[in-house]
PDB file of C-alpha atoms in Angstrom:
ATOM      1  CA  UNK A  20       0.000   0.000   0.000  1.00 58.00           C
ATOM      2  CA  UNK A  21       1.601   3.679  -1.001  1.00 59.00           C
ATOM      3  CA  UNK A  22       0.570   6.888   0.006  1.00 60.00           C
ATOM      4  CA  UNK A  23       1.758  10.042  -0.926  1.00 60.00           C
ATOM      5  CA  UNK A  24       0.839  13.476  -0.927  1.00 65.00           C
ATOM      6  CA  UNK A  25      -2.150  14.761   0.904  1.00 80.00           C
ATOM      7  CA  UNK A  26      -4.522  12.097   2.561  1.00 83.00           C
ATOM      8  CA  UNK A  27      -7.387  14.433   3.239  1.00 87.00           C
ATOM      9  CA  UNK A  28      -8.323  11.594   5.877  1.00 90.00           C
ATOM     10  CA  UNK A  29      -7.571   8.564   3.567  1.00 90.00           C
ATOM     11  CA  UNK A  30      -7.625   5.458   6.155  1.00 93.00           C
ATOM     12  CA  UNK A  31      -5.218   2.077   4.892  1.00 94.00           C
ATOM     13  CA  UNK A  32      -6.178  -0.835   7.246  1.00 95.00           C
ATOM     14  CA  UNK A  33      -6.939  -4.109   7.729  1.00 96.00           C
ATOM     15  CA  UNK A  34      -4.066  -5.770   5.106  1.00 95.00           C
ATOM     16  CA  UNK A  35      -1.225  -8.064   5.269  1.00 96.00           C
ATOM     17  CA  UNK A  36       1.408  -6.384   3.230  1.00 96.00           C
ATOM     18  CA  UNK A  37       4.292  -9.112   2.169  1.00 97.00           C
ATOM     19  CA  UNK A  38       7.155 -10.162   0.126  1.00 97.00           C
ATOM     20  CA  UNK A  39       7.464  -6.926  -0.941  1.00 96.00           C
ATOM     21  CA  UNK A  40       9.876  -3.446  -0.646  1.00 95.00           C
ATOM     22  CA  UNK A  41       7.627  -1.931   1.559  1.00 94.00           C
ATOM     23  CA  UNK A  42       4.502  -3.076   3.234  1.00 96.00           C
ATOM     24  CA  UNK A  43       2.751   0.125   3.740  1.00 95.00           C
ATOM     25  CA  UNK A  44       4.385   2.950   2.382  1.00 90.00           C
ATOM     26  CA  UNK A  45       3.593   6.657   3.341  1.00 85.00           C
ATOM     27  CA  UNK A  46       5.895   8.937   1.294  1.00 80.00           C
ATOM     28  CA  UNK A  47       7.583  12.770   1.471  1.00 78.00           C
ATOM     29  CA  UNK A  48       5.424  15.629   2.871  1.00 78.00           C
ATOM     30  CA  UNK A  49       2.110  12.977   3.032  1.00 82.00           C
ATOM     31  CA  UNK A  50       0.087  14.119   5.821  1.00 86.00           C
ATOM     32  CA  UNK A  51      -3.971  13.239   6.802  1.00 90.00           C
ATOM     33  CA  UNK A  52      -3.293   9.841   7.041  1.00 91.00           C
ATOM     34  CA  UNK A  53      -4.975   6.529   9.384  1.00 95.00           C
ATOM     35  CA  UNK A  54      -2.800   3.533   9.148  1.00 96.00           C
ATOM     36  CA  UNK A  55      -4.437   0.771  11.416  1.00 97.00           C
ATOM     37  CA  UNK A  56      -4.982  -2.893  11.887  1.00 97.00           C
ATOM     38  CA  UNK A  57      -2.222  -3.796   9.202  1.00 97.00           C
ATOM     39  CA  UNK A  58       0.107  -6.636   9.599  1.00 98.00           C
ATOM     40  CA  UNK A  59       3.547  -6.979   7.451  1.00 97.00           C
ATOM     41  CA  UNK A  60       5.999  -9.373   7.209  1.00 97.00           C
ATOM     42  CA  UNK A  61       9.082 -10.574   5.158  1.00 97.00           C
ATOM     43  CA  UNK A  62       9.026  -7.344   3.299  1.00 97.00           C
ATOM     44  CA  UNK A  63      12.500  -5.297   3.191  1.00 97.00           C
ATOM     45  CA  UNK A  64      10.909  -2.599   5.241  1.00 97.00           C
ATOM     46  CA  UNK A  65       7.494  -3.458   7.190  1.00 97.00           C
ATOM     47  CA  UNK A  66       6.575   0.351   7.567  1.00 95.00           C
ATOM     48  CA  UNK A  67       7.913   3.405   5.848  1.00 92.00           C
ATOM     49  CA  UNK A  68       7.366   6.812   6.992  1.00 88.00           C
ATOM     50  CA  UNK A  69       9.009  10.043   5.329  1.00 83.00           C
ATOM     51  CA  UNK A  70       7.923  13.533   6.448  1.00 79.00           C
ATOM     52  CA  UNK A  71       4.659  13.505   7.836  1.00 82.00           C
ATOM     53  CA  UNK A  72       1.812  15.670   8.984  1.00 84.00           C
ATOM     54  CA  UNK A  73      -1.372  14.858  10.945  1.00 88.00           C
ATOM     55  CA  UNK A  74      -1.027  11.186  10.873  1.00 90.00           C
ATOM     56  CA  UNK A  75      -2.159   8.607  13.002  1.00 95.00           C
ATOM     57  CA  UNK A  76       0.375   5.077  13.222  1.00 95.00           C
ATOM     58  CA  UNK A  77      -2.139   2.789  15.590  1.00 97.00           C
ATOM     59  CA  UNK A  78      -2.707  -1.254  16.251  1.00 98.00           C
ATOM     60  CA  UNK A  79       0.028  -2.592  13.418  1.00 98.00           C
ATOM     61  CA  UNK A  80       1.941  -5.836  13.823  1.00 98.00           C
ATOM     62  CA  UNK A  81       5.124  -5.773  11.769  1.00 97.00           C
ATOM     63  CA  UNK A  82       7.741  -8.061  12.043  1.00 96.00           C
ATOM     64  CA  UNK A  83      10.348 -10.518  10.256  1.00 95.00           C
ATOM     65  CA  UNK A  84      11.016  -7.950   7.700  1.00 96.00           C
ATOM     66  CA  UNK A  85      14.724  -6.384   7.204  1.00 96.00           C
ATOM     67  CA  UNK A  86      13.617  -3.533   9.591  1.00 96.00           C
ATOM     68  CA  UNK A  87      10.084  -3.370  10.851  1.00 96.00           C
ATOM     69  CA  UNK A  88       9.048   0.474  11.087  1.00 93.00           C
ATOM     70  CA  UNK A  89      11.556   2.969   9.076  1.00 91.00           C
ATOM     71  CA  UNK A  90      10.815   6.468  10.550  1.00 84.00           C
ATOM     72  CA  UNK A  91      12.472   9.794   8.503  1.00 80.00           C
ATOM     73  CA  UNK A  92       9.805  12.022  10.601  1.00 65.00           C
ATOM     74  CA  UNK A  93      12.358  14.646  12.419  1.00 68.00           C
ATOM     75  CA  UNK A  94      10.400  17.459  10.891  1.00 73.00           C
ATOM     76  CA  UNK A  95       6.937  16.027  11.718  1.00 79.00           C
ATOM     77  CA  UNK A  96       4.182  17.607  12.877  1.00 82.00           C
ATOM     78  CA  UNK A  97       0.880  15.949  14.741  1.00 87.00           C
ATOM     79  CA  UNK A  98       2.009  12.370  13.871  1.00 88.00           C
ATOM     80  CA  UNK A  99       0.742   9.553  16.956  1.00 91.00           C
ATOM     81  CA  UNK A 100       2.165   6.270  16.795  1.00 92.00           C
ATOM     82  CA  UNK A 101       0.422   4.504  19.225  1.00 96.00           C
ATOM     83  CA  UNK A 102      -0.091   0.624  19.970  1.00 97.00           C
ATOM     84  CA  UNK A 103       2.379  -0.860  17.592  1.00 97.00           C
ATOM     85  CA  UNK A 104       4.185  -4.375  17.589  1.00 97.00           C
ATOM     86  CA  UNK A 105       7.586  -4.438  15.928  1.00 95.00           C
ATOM     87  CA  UNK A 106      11.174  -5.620  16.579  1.00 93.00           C
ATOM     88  CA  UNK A 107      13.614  -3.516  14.470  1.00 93.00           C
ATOM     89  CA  UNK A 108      13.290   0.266  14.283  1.00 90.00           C
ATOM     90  CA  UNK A 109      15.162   2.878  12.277  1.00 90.00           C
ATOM     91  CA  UNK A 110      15.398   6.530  11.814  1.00 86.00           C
ATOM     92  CA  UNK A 111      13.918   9.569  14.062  1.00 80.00           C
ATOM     93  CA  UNK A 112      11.044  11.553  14.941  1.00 78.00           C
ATOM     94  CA  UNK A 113      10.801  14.693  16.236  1.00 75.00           C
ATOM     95  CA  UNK A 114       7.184  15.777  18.079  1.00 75.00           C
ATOM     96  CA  UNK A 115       5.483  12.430  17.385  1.00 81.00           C
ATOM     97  CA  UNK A 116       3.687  11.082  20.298  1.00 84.00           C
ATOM     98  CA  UNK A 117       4.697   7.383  20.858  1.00 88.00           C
ATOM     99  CA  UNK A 118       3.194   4.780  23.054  1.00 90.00           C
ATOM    100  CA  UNK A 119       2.703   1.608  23.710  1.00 91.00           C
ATOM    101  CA  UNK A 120       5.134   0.449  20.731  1.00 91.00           C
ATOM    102  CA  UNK A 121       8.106  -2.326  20.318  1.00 92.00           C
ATOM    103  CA  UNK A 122       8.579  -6.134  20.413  1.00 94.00           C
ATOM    104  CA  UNK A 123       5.807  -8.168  22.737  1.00 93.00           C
ATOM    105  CA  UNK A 124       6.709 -11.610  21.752  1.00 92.00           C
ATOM    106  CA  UNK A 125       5.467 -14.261  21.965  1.00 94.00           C
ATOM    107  CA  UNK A 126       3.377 -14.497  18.736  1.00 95.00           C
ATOM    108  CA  UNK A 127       1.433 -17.460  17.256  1.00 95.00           C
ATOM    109  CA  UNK A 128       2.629 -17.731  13.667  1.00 94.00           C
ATOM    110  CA  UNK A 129      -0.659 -15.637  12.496  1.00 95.00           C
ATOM    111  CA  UNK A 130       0.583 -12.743  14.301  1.00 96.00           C
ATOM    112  CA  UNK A 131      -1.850 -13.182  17.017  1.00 97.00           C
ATOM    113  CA  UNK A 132      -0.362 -12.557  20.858  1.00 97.00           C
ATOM    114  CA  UNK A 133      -0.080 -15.915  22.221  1.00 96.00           C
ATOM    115  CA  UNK A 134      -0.822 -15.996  26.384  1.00 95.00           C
ATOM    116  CA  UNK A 135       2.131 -14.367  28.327  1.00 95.00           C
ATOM    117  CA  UNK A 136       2.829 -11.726  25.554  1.00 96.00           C
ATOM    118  CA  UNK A 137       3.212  -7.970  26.935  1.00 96.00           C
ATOM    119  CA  UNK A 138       0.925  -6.895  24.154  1.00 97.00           C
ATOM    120  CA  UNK A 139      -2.219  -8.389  25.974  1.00 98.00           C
ATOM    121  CA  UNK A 140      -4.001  -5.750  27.285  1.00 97.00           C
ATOM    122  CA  UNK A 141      -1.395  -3.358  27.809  1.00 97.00           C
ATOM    123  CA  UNK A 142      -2.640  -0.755  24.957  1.00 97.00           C
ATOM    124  CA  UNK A 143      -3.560   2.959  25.128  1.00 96.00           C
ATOM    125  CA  UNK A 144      -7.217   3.249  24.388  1.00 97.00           C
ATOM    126  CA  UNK A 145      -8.083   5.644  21.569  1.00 96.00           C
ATOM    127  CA  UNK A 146     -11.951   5.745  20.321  1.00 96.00           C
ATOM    128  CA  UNK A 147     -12.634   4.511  17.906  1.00 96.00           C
ATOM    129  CA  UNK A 148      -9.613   2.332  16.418  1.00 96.00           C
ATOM    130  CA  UNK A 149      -9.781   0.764  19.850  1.00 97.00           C
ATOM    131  CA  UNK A 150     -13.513  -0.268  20.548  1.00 96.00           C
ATOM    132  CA  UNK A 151     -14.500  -3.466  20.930  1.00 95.00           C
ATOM    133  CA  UNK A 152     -11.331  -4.658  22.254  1.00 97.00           C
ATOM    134  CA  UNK A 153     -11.439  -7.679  24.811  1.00 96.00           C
ATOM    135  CA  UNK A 154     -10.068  -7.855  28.157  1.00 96.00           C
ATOM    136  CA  UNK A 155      -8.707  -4.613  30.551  1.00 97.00           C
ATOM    137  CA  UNK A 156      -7.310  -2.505  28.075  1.00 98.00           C
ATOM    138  CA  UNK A 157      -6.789  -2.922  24.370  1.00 98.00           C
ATOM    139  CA  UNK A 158      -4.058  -5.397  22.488  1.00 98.00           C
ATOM    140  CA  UNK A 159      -1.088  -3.969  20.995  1.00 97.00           C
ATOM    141  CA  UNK A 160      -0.648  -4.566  17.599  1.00 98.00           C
ATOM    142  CA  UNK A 161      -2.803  -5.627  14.388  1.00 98.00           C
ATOM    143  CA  UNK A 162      -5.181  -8.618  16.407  1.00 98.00           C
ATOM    144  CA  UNK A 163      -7.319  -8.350  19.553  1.00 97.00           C
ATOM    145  CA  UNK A 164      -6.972 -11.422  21.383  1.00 97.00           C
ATOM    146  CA  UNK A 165     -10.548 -12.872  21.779  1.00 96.00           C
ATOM    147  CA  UNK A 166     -11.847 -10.710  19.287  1.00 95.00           C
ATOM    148  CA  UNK A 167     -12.756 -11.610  15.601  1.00 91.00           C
ATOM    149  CA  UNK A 168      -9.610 -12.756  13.473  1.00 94.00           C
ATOM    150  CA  UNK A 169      -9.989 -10.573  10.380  1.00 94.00           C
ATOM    151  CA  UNK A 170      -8.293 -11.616   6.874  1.00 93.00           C
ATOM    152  CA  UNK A 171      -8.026  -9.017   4.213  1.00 92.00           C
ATOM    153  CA  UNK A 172     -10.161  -9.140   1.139  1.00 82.00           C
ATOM    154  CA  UNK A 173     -13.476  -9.417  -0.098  1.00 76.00           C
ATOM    155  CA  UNK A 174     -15.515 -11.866   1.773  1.00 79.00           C
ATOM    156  CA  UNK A 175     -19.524 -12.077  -0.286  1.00 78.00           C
ATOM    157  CA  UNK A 176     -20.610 -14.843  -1.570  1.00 80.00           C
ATOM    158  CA  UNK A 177     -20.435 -14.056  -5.678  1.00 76.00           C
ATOM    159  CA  UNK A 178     -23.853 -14.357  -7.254  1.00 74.00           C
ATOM    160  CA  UNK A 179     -24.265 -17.138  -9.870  1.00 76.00           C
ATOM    161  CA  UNK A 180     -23.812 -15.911 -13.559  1.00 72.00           C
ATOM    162  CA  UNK A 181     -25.919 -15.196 -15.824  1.00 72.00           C
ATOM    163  CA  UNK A 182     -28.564 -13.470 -13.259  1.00 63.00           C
ATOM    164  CA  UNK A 183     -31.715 -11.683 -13.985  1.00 66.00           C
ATOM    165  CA  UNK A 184     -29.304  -8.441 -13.040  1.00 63.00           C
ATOM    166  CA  UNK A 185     -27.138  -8.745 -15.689  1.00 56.00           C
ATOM    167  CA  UNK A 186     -29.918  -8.433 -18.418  1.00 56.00           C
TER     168      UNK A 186
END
């Protein structure tokens, strides 16, 4: 997923980004941005983040990529990165407001915290990307333990073709 430029409140979420550069990719001077509830893996970079404005980072797994989150925000402005699992970080930020991010292992192998994992319940909650969750507080990262497993995609049952529609 790219992004660049102005957002004007574009949300990316809900994808497993892999096998690729960049899982989600938010370029130069993009600003107005929701990136939630994505999960990357085995990409070169899990997250990338280049001069930002008004963006909000919140409830993304990424891990077993090169380096997980790549940050080049030291001139951002408004940015929250907030309830985020990944192992490898690089780069700065300047006024971003981070919590609740880094490595809460363990992990099953669908990126769901497995019992014992610092991500259970130990989020910041922040209406409405947190709602719903399960337990004391929210999860960190992509998947609320206990709540519904999502999987990217389309998921209707296609109607049988021809149909009386398509006449």
């Amino acid at each position: 997923e790219y992004a660049n430029g102005t957002g004007g409140g574009t949300s990316i979420h809900h994808h497993w980004a892999h096998d690729c550069w960049g899982g989600v990719y938010a370029d130069q001077d993009q600003n107005d941005y929701f990136i939630y509830r994505n999960v990357c893996w085995s990409n070169y970079i899990g997250l990338v983040f280049n001069k930002f404005t008004n963006n909000l980072i919140i409830n993304n797994t990424s891990v077993s990529n090169t380096t997980d989150i790549l940050f080049n925000g030291s001139s951002d402005v408004n940015v929250s990165l907030i309830n985020n699992i990944w192992h490898s970080f690089s780069g700065s930020y300047g006024s971003t407001i981070v919590k609740s991010n880094g490595w809460y292992p363990p992990l099953n192998a669908n990126y769901v915290p497995q019992a014992g994992s610092g991500a259970i319940d130990h989020g910041v909650v922040y209406p409405p990307y947190t709602d719903g969750y399960v337990g004391a507080a929210p999860d960190i990262g992509a998947y609320e333990v206990g709540g519904a497993y999502w999987t990217p995609g389309a998921n209707f049952t296609p109607q049988p073709f021809p149909n009386s529609y398509a006449f």
